[in-house]
């Protein structure tokens, strides 16, 4: 949409922010090739919506069974020319079109540019009566021209017993349960954690305050930047950063989901992995530069973490 | 200025062995500095970010360099790609100068610098000349 005016674009930023304030993080702004401040603002608003949406998902990963439910959102029944013959209520709710405005129109009318190409290519390649189930990411346009990316599944329906519809297209999303609203603050902290923690910790109130968090983040950064050096003892590390050993042990684990030494090993191996894959450095040198005693030690730890040896990786890079 | 620089990069590509191009960027090593220019209007996802880092490391052959990185071409970069480039993306770099002179590229560098506290000297510059001046002391 190259003909969008500045005010049109600004208006959409407002609309998206309104959606976010209502708790809808699924919409995105259409991006243009313009180079102005508004384009940068649009990009950061999209990024913020993406981050918020994923931070909920992250917590879902920690505690999926009782916090989230899967919910089918939009359902479209399409005839053999891919026109909409049936849509469910969520379609009208999410895309803001009325049922009457959509029925009998081709589905492609609801898609944004890139998705139109994808959809047209896909539908052209279909052979009639060919059985299939296909997953596809499509970006829908709302009536007010916000974008709604959705993971969709398209299946063809058996002809017998269904006289008009030939295909069904559904999209699903994961939504947050109201019960979790109360744990907002906790999810902020949990977001920093890369691994699920044992359940009893989740119920406890965090004993870390903001300045503690900054300290432990700084320690994490320090460790990442000094992978080649011998690891300091916990006591030294704690004193260096103005905290104590007990707090360091407990707080670091709470923030990163692993102990200081697990974290260090993880970072060393991750760094080494890229060196093995992307360079021709001898393993001995990579081992030394990442704080491993020798190549054998390195190889063993590497295999334990990734399931293949450095040699396997380099041979296949 | 930008056009000249771009031309130069193309020039290097045909005259120098140490150059590389993929779907996202062009890179070459010029006088001890890795020049890294993102192509216009590209959108980066995780697979792309991995390719970008891997190709740069291949070019550098295990050696760390100062990097002059022109990010003005980036239009969009998703969360996974941001995370990847923030960690794996700074490997084998001695110092980085980001060329960014549009609000969008400025926002992306701000986001990177604030969220990551890069372990190496990093500067945002307005053009390649300024960038080279900053990187000069890191050249071996």
Coordinates of C-alpha atoms in Angstrom, one line a residue:
Chain A
X1 CA 0.0 0.0 0.0
X2 CA 2.3 2.7 -1.2
X3 CA -0.5 5.3 -1.3
X4 CA -1.1 5.4 2.4
X5 CA -0.9 8.9 3.8
X6 CA 1.0 9.8 6.9
X7 CA -2.3 10.3 8.8
X8 CA -3.6 6.9 7.7
X9 CA -0.4 5.2 9.0
X10 CA -0.5 7.2 12.3
X11 CA -4.1 6.2 12.7
X12 CA -3.2 2.5 12.4
X13 CA -0.6 2.9 15.1
X14 CA -3.3 4.2 17.4
X15 CA -5.6 1.4 16.5
X16 CA -3.0 -1.2 17.2
X17 CA -2.1 0.4 20.5
X18 CA -5.8 0.3 21.4
X19 CA -5.9 -3.4 20.6
X20 CA -2.9 -4.0 22.8
X21 CA -4.5 -2.0 25.6
X22 CA -7.5 -4.3 25.3
X23 CA -5.2 -7.4 25.6
X24 CA -5.1 -8.3 21.9
X25 CA -1.5 -8.9 21.0
X26 CA -2.1 -10.8 17.8
X27 CA -2.4 -7.8 15.4
X28 CA 0.5 -6.2 13.5
X29 CA 1.0 -3.1 11.5
X30 CA 1.6 -3.3 7.8
X31 CA 5.1 -2.1 7.1
X32 CA 6.0 0.3 4.3
X33 CA 9.3 1.2 2.6
X34 CA 9.2 4.7 4.0
X35 CA 12.2 6.0 6.0
X36 CA 10.6 8.4 8.5
X37 CA 10.1 8.3 12.2
X38 CA 6.6 6.9 11.8
X39 CA 8.1 3.8 10.1
X40 CA 10.5 3.3 13.0
X41 CA 7.6 3.7 15.5
X42 CA 5.5 1.2 13.5
X43 CA 8.4 -1.3 13.7
X44 CA 8.9 -0.9 17.4
X45 CA 5.1 -1.2 18.1
X46 CA 5.1 -4.5 16.2
X47 CA 8.1 -5.7 18.2
X48 CA 6.5 -4.8 21.5
X49 CA 3.3 -6.6 20.5
X50 CA 5.4 -9.7 19.5
X51 CA 7.4 -9.6 22.8
X52 CA 4.3 -9.3 25.0
X53 CA 2.6 -12.1 23.1
X54 CA 5.6 -14.4 23.5
X55 CA 6.1 -13.5 27.1
X56 CA 2.7 -15.1 27.8
X57 CA 3.7 -18.1 25.8
X58 CA 6.9 -18.4 27.8
X59 CA 5.0 -18.7 31.0
X60 CA 2.7 -21.2 29.3
X61 CA 5.8 -23.3 28.6
X62 CA 6.6 -23.3 32.3
X63 CA 3.2 -24.2 33.4
X64 CA 1.1 -25.2 30.4
X65 CA -1.3 -27.6 31.8
X66 CA -3.5 -25.3 33.9
X67 CA -2.7 -21.9 32.6
X68 CA -3.5 -22.0 28.9
X69 CA -6.0 -23.5 26.7
X70 CA -5.9 -24.1 23.0
X71 CA -8.7 -22.4 21.2
X72 CA -9.7 -22.6 17.6
X73 CA -10.3 -19.2 16.4
X74 CA -11.4 -18.6 12.8
X75 CA -13.1 -21.3 10.8
X76 CA -13.8 -20.8 7.1
X77 CA -15.6 -23.2 4.8
X78 CA -14.7 -22.6 1.2
X79 CA -16.3 -23.8 -2.0
X80 CA -14.4 -25.2 -4.8
X81 CA -13.4 -21.8 -6.1
X82 CA -12.2 -20.9 -2.6
X83 CA -15.0 -18.5 -1.9
X84 CA -16.3 -18.3 1.7
X85 CA -19.5 -20.2 2.1
X86 CA -19.5 -20.3 5.9
X87 CA -17.5 -18.4 8.6
X88 CA -17.8 -18.7 12.3
X89 CA -18.3 -15.8 14.8
X90 CA -14.6 -15.4 15.6
X91 CA -14.0 -14.4 12.0
X92 CA -16.3 -11.4 12.4
X93 CA -14.9 -10.7 15.9
X94 CA -11.2 -10.8 14.9
X95 CA -11.3 -9.3 11.5
X96 CA -14.1 -6.8 12.2
X97 CA -16.0 -7.6 9.0
X98 CA -19.7 -8.5 9.1
X99 CA -20.8 -11.9 7.9
X100 CA -22.8 -10.5 5.1
X101 CA -19.7 -8.5 3.8
X102 CA -17.7 -11.7 3.5
X103 CA -19.9 -14.5 2.3
X104 CA -19.4 -15.6 -1.3
X105 CA -16.2 -13.5 -1.6
X106 CA -13.0 -15.3 -2.3
X107 CA -10.8 -15.9 0.8
X108 CA -7.9 -14.2 -1.0
X109 CA -9.7 -10.8 -0.5
X110 CA -8.9 -11.1 3.2
X111 CA -5.2 -11.6 2.9
X112 CA -2.2 -9.2 2.7
X113 CA 0.2 -9.0 -0.2
X114 CA 2.7 -11.7 0.6
X115 CA 0.0 -14.1 1.7
X116 CA -2.0 -13.5 -1.5
X117 CA 1.0 -14.8 -3.4
X118 CA 1.3 -17.8 -1.1
X119 CA -2.4 -18.6 -1.3
X120 CA -2.6 -18.2 -5.1
X121 CA 0.4 -20.5 -5.6
X122 CA -1.0 -23.0 -3.2
X123 CA -4.5 -23.1 -4.7
X124 CA -3.2 -23.2 -8.3
X125 CA -1.1 -26.2 -7.5
X126 CA -4.0 -28.2 -6.1
X127 CA -5.4 -31.0 -8.0
X128 CA -9.2 -31.6 -7.7
X129 CA -10.1 -34.4 -5.4
X130 CA -6.6 -34.7 -4.1
X131 CA -6.7 -35.5 -0.3
X132 CA -4.5 -33.1 1.7
X133 CA -3.9 -31.4 5.0
X134 CA -1.7 -28.4 4.8
X135 CA -0.3 -26.1 7.5
X136 CA 0.3 -22.5 6.4
X137 CA 1.0 -19.2 8.0
X138 CA -1.3 -16.5 6.5
X139 CA -1.6 -12.9 7.3
X140 CA -5.2 -11.6 7.3
X141 CA -6.3 -8.0 7.0
X142 CA -8.9 -6.6 9.4
X143 CA -11.5 -4.1 8.2
X144 CA -9.4 -1.3 9.6
X145 CA -6.4 -2.7 7.8
X146 CA -4.4 -4.0 10.7
X147 CA -2.6 -7.3 10.1
X148 CA -3.5 -10.5 11.8
X149 CA -0.9 -13.3 11.3
X150 CA -2.3 -16.8 11.9
X151 CA -1.1 -20.3 11.7
X152 CA -3.7 -22.1 9.6
X153 CA -4.6 -25.6 8.6
X154 CA -6.4 -26.3 5.4
X155 CA -8.0 -29.6 4.7
X156 CA -10.3 -30.8 2.0
X157 CA -13.6 -32.2 3.0
X158 CA -15.0 -35.4 1.7
X159 CA -17.6 -34.7 -1.0
X160 CA -20.2 -37.2 0.2
X161 CA -22.6 -35.6 2.6
X162 CA -21.2 -32.1 2.0
X163 CA -22.7 -30.8 -1.1
X164 CA -21.4 -27.2 -1.2
X165 CA -18.2 -26.9 0.9
X166 CA -15.0 -28.4 -0.5
X167 CA -12.4 -27.1 1.8
X168 CA -12.1 -26.1 5.4
X169 CA -9.6 -23.6 6.7
X170 CA -9.0 -23.2 10.5
X171 CA -6.6 -21.2 12.5
X172 CA -5.8 -21.6 16.2
X173 CA -4.1 -19.6 18.8
X174 CA -3.2 -20.1 22.5
X175 CA -4.9 -17.7 24.9
X176 CA -4.3 -16.8 28.4
X177 CA -6.5 -17.9 31.2
X178 CA -7.9 -15.2 33.5
X179 CA -6.5 -16.9 36.5
X180 CA -3.1 -16.0 35.4
X181 CA -3.7 -12.2 35.5
X182 CA -2.7 -12.2 39.1
X183 CA 0.7 -13.5 38.3
X184 CA 1.7 -10.7 36.0
X185 CA 4.6 -9.6 38.0
X186 CA 5.9 -13.0 38.3
X187 CA 5.8 -13.6 34.6
X188 CA 8.0 -10.6 34.2
X189 CA 10.7 -12.3 36.2
X190 CA 10.0 -15.7 34.6
X191 CA 10.6 -14.2 31.2
X192 CA 14.3 -14.1 32.0
X193 CA 14.4 -17.8 32.6
X194 CA 15.3 -20.0 29.7
X195 CA 14.2 -23.3 31.3
X196 CA 11.2 -24.4 33.2
X197 CA 11.7 -24.4 37.0
X198 CA 10.4 -26.9 39.5
X199 CA 6.9 -26.2 40.4
X200 CA 7.3 -25.3 44.1
X201 CA 9.4 -22.3 43.1
X202 CA 6.6 -20.9 41.0
X203 CA 4.2 -20.7 43.9
X204 CA 6.8 -18.9 46.1
X205 CA 7.1 -15.1 46.0
X206 CA 10.3 -14.1 44.4
X207 CA 12.9 -12.9 47.0
X208 CA 14.7 -10.8 44.4
X209 CA 14.3 -7.1 44.1
X210 CA 15.1 -5.0 41.0
X211 CA 18.6 -4.2 42.0
X212 CA 19.4 -7.9 42.7
X213 CA 18.1 -8.7 39.3
X214 CA 20.5 -6.2 37.8
X215 CA 23.3 -7.6 39.8
X216 CA 22.7 -11.2 38.5
X217 CA 22.2 -10.0 35.0
X218 CA 25.6 -8.2 35.2
X219 CA 27.1 -11.4 36.5
X220 CA 25.6 -13.3 33.6
X221 CA 27.1 -10.8 31.2
X222 CA 30.4 -10.9 32.9
X223 CA 30.5 -14.7 32.6
X224 CA 29.5 -14.6 29.0
X225 CA 32.3 -12.2 28.2
X226 CA 35.0 -14.2 30.0
X227 CA 34.4 -17.7 28.8
X228 CA 38.2 -18.3 28.3
X229 CA 39.1 -17.5 31.9
X230 CA 39.0 -19.9 34.8
X231 CA 35.7 -19.6 36.6
X232 CA 36.1 -17.6 39.8
X233 CA 34.7 -19.3 42.9
X234 CA 31.2 -18.4 43.9
X235 CA 32.5 -16.5 46.9
X236 CA 34.8 -14.4 44.8
X237 CA 32.1 -13.8 42.2
X238 CA 29.6 -12.7 44.9
X239 CA 32.0 -10.3 46.5
X240 CA 33.1 -8.8 43.2
X241 CA 29.5 -7.9 42.5
X242 CA 28.6 -6.8 46.0
X243 CA 26.4 -9.7 47.0
X244 CA 26.8 -12.8 49.1
X245 CA 27.3 -16.4 48.2
X246 CA 23.9 -17.6 49.4
X247 CA 22.0 -14.9 47.5
X248 CA 24.1 -15.5 44.4
X249 CA 23.4 -19.2 44.4
X250 CA 19.7 -18.8 44.9
X251 CA 19.1 -15.7 42.9
X252 CA 21.1 -16.7 39.9
X253 CA 19.1 -19.9 39.7
X254 CA 15.9 -18.1 40.0
X255 CA 16.8 -15.7 37.2
X256 CA 18.5 -18.0 34.8
X257 CA 16.9 -21.3 35.8
X258 CA 20.4 -22.9 36.3
X259 CA 23.4 -22.7 38.6
X260 CA 26.3 -20.4 37.8
X261 CA 28.4 -23.3 36.7
X262 CA 25.7 -24.8 34.5
X263 CA 25.2 -21.4 33.0
X264 CA 28.9 -21.0 32.3
X265 CA 29.2 -24.4 30.7
X266 CA 26.1 -23.8 28.6
X267 CA 27.6 -20.5 27.3
X268 CA 31.0 -22.1 26.7
X269 CA 29.5 -24.9 24.7
X270 CA 27.2 -22.6 22.7
X271 CA 30.2 -20.4 21.8
X272 CA 32.3 -23.4 21.0
X273 CA 29.6 -24.8 18.8
X274 CA 29.7 -21.8 16.5
X275 CA 33.5 -21.9 16.3
X276 CA 33.4 -25.6 15.4
X277 CA 30.8 -25.0 12.8
X278 CA 32.0 -21.7 11.4
X279 CA 35.8 -22.0 11.5
X280 CA 38.7 -24.4 10.8
X281 CA 40.3 -23.8 14.2
X282 CA 41.8 -26.9 15.8
X283 CA 39.6 -28.3 18.5
X284 CA 42.4 -28.0 21.0
X285 CA 42.4 -24.2 20.5
X286 CA 38.6 -23.9 20.6
X287 CA 38.6 -26.0 23.8
X288 CA 41.2 -23.7 25.5
X289 CA 39.5 -20.5 24.3
X290 CA 36.3 -21.6 25.9
X291 CA 37.7 -22.6 29.2
X292 CA 37.9 -26.4 28.8
X293 CA 40.9 -28.2 30.2
X294 CA 41.7 -30.1 27.0
X295 CA 40.2 -31.3 23.7
X296 CA 39.0 -34.6 25.2
X297 CA 37.2 -32.9 28.1
X298 CA 35.7 -30.5 25.6
X299 CA 34.6 -33.3 23.2
X300 CA 32.9 -35.2 26.0
X301 CA 31.0 -32.3 27.3
X302 CA 30.0 -31.3 23.8
X303 CA 28.7 -34.7 23.0
X304 CA 26.7 -34.8 26.3
X305 CA 25.1 -31.4 25.4
X306 CA 24.4 -31.8 21.7
X307 CA 24.3 -35.5 21.1
X308 CA 27.1 -35.4 18.5
X309 CA 30.8 -34.7 18.7
X310 CA 32.7 -31.6 17.5
X311 CA 34.2 -33.8 14.8
X312 CA 30.7 -34.9 13.6
X313 CA 29.6 -31.3 13.4
X314 CA 32.6 -30.1 11.5
X315 CA 32.4 -33.0 9.0
X316 CA 28.8 -32.0 8.3
X317 CA 29.2 -28.2 8.2
Chain B
X1 CA 28.6 8.9 0.0
X2 CA 26.6 5.7 0.5
X3 CA 26.4 5.0 -3.2
X4 CA 30.2 5.4 -3.6
X5 CA 30.7 3.0 -0.8
X6 CA 28.3 0.5 -2.3
X7 CA 30.1 0.7 -5.6
X8 CA 33.4 0.1 -3.8
X9 CA 32.0 -3.0 -2.2
X10 CA 31.0 -4.3 -5.6
X11 CA 34.4 -3.5 -6.8
X12 CA 36.0 -5.4 -4.0
X13 CA 33.7 -8.3 -4.7
X14 CA 35.1 -8.9 -8.1
X15 CA 38.7 -8.0 -7.3
X16 CA 39.1 -9.7 -3.9
X17 CA 38.9 -13.3 -3.0
X18 CA 37.8 -12.5 0.5
X19 CA 34.2 -11.6 -0.3
X20 CA 30.9 -13.2 0.1
X21 CA 27.3 -12.6 -0.8
X22 CA 24.1 -14.3 0.3
X23 CA 20.4 -13.4 0.2
X24 CA 20.7 -10.9 3.0
X25 CA 24.0 -9.2 2.8
X26 CA 27.3 -8.7 1.1
X27 CA 30.5 -9.0 3.0
X28 CA 34.2 -8.6 2.3
X29 CA 37.4 -8.1 4.2
X30 CA 39.1 -4.9 3.4
X31 CA 42.3 -3.8 5.0
X32 CA 41.7 -5.8 8.2
X33 CA 38.0 -4.7 8.6
X34 CA 35.0 -6.8 7.7
X35 CA 32.6 -4.7 5.7
X36 CA 29.1 -6.0 6.1
X37 CA 26.2 -4.4 4.2
X38 CA 22.6 -5.6 4.5
X39 CA 20.7 -5.6 1.2
X40 CA 17.8 -3.2 0.8
X41 CA 14.4 -3.9 2.4
X42 CA 15.2 -7.3 3.8
X43 CA 13.3 -9.1 6.5
X44 CA 15.2 -11.4 8.7
X45 CA 13.9 -14.5 10.5
X46 CA 15.8 -17.1 12.5
X47 CA 17.0 -19.2 9.5
X48 CA 18.3 -16.0 7.9
X49 CA 20.1 -14.9 11.0
X50 CA 21.9 -18.2 11.3
X51 CA 23.0 -18.0 7.7
X52 CA 24.2 -14.5 8.2
X53 CA 26.4 -15.4 11.2
X54 CA 27.6 -18.6 9.7
X55 CA 28.7 -17.0 6.4
X56 CA 30.5 -14.2 8.2
X57 CA 32.4 -16.7 10.3
X58 CA 33.3 -18.7 7.2
X59 CA 34.7 -15.5 5.6
X60 CA 36.7 -14.7 8.7
X61 CA 38.2 -18.2 9.0
X62 CA 38.3 -18.2 12.8
X63 CA 39.9 -14.8 13.1
X64 CA 38.4 -11.9 15.0
X65 CA 38.0 -8.6 13.1
X66 CA 36.6 -5.1 13.6
X67 CA 33.3 -5.0 11.8
X68 CA 31.7 -2.1 9.9
X69 CA 28.1 -3.1 9.7
X70 CA 25.6 -1.2 7.5
X71 CA 22.2 -2.1 8.8
X72 CA 20.2 0.5 6.8
X73 CA 18.8 -2.1 4.6
X74 CA 17.0 -4.1 7.4
X75 CA 13.2 -3.5 7.1
X76 CA 12.0 -6.1 9.6
X77 CA 13.6 -8.6 12.0
X78 CA 11.6 -11.0 14.2
X79 CA 12.1 -12.0 17.8
X80 CA 14.0 -15.2 17.2
X81 CA 16.3 -13.5 14.8
X82 CA 16.9 -10.6 17.2
X83 CA 17.8 -13.1 20.0
X84 CA 20.1 -15.0 17.8
X85 CA 22.0 -12.0 16.5
X86 CA 22.3 -10.6 20.0
X87 CA 24.1 -13.6 21.3
X88 CA 25.7 -15.6 18.4
X89 CA 25.9 -12.5 16.2
X90 CA 28.8 -10.8 18.1
X91 CA 31.2 -13.7 17.9
X92 CA 34.6 -13.1 16.5
X93 CA 34.2 -9.4 16.6
X94 CA 36.8 -7.0 18.0
X95 CA 34.7 -3.8 17.7
X96 CA 31.6 -3.0 15.8
X97 CA 30.5 0.3 14.1
X98 CA 26.9 0.3 13.1
X99 CA 26.0 2.6 10.3
X100 CA 22.5 3.8 10.8
X101 CA 21.1 7.1 9.7
X102 CA 17.4 6.5 9.4
X103 CA 14.9 6.4 12.3
X104 CA 14.2 2.7 11.7
X105 CA 17.9 1.7 11.8
X106 CA 18.5 4.0 14.8
X107 CA 15.6 2.3 16.6
X108 CA 17.0 -1.2 15.8
X109 CA 20.5 -0.3 17.0
X110 CA 19.1 1.3 20.2
X111 CA 17.2 -1.8 20.9
X112 CA 20.3 -3.9 20.4
X113 CA 22.6 -1.7 22.5
X114 CA 20.2 -1.3 25.4
X115 CA 19.1 -4.9 25.6
X116 CA 22.5 -6.5 25.1
X117 CA 25.4 -4.5 26.6
X118 CA 27.8 -5.7 23.9
X119 CA 31.1 -7.0 25.4
X120 CA 33.1 -5.2 22.7
X121 CA 33.5 -1.6 21.8
X122 CA 30.4 -0.6 19.8
X123 CA 29.5 2.7 18.2
X124 CA 26.6 3.9 16.1
X125 CA 27.9 6.1 13.3
X126 CA 26.2 8.1 10.5
X127 CA 28.4 7.0 7.6
X128 CA 31.2 4.6 6.7
X129 CA 34.0 7.2 7.0
X130 CA 33.1 7.9 10.7
X131 CA 32.9 4.1 11.2
X132 CA 36.4 3.5 9.7
X133 CA 37.8 6.2 12.0
X134 CA 36.3 4.5 15.0
X135 CA 37.6 1.0 13.9
X136 CA 41.1 2.1 13.0
X137 CA 42.6 1.4 16.4
X138 CA 41.3 -2.2 16.4
X139 CA 42.9 -3.2 13.1
X140 CA 45.8 -5.6 13.5

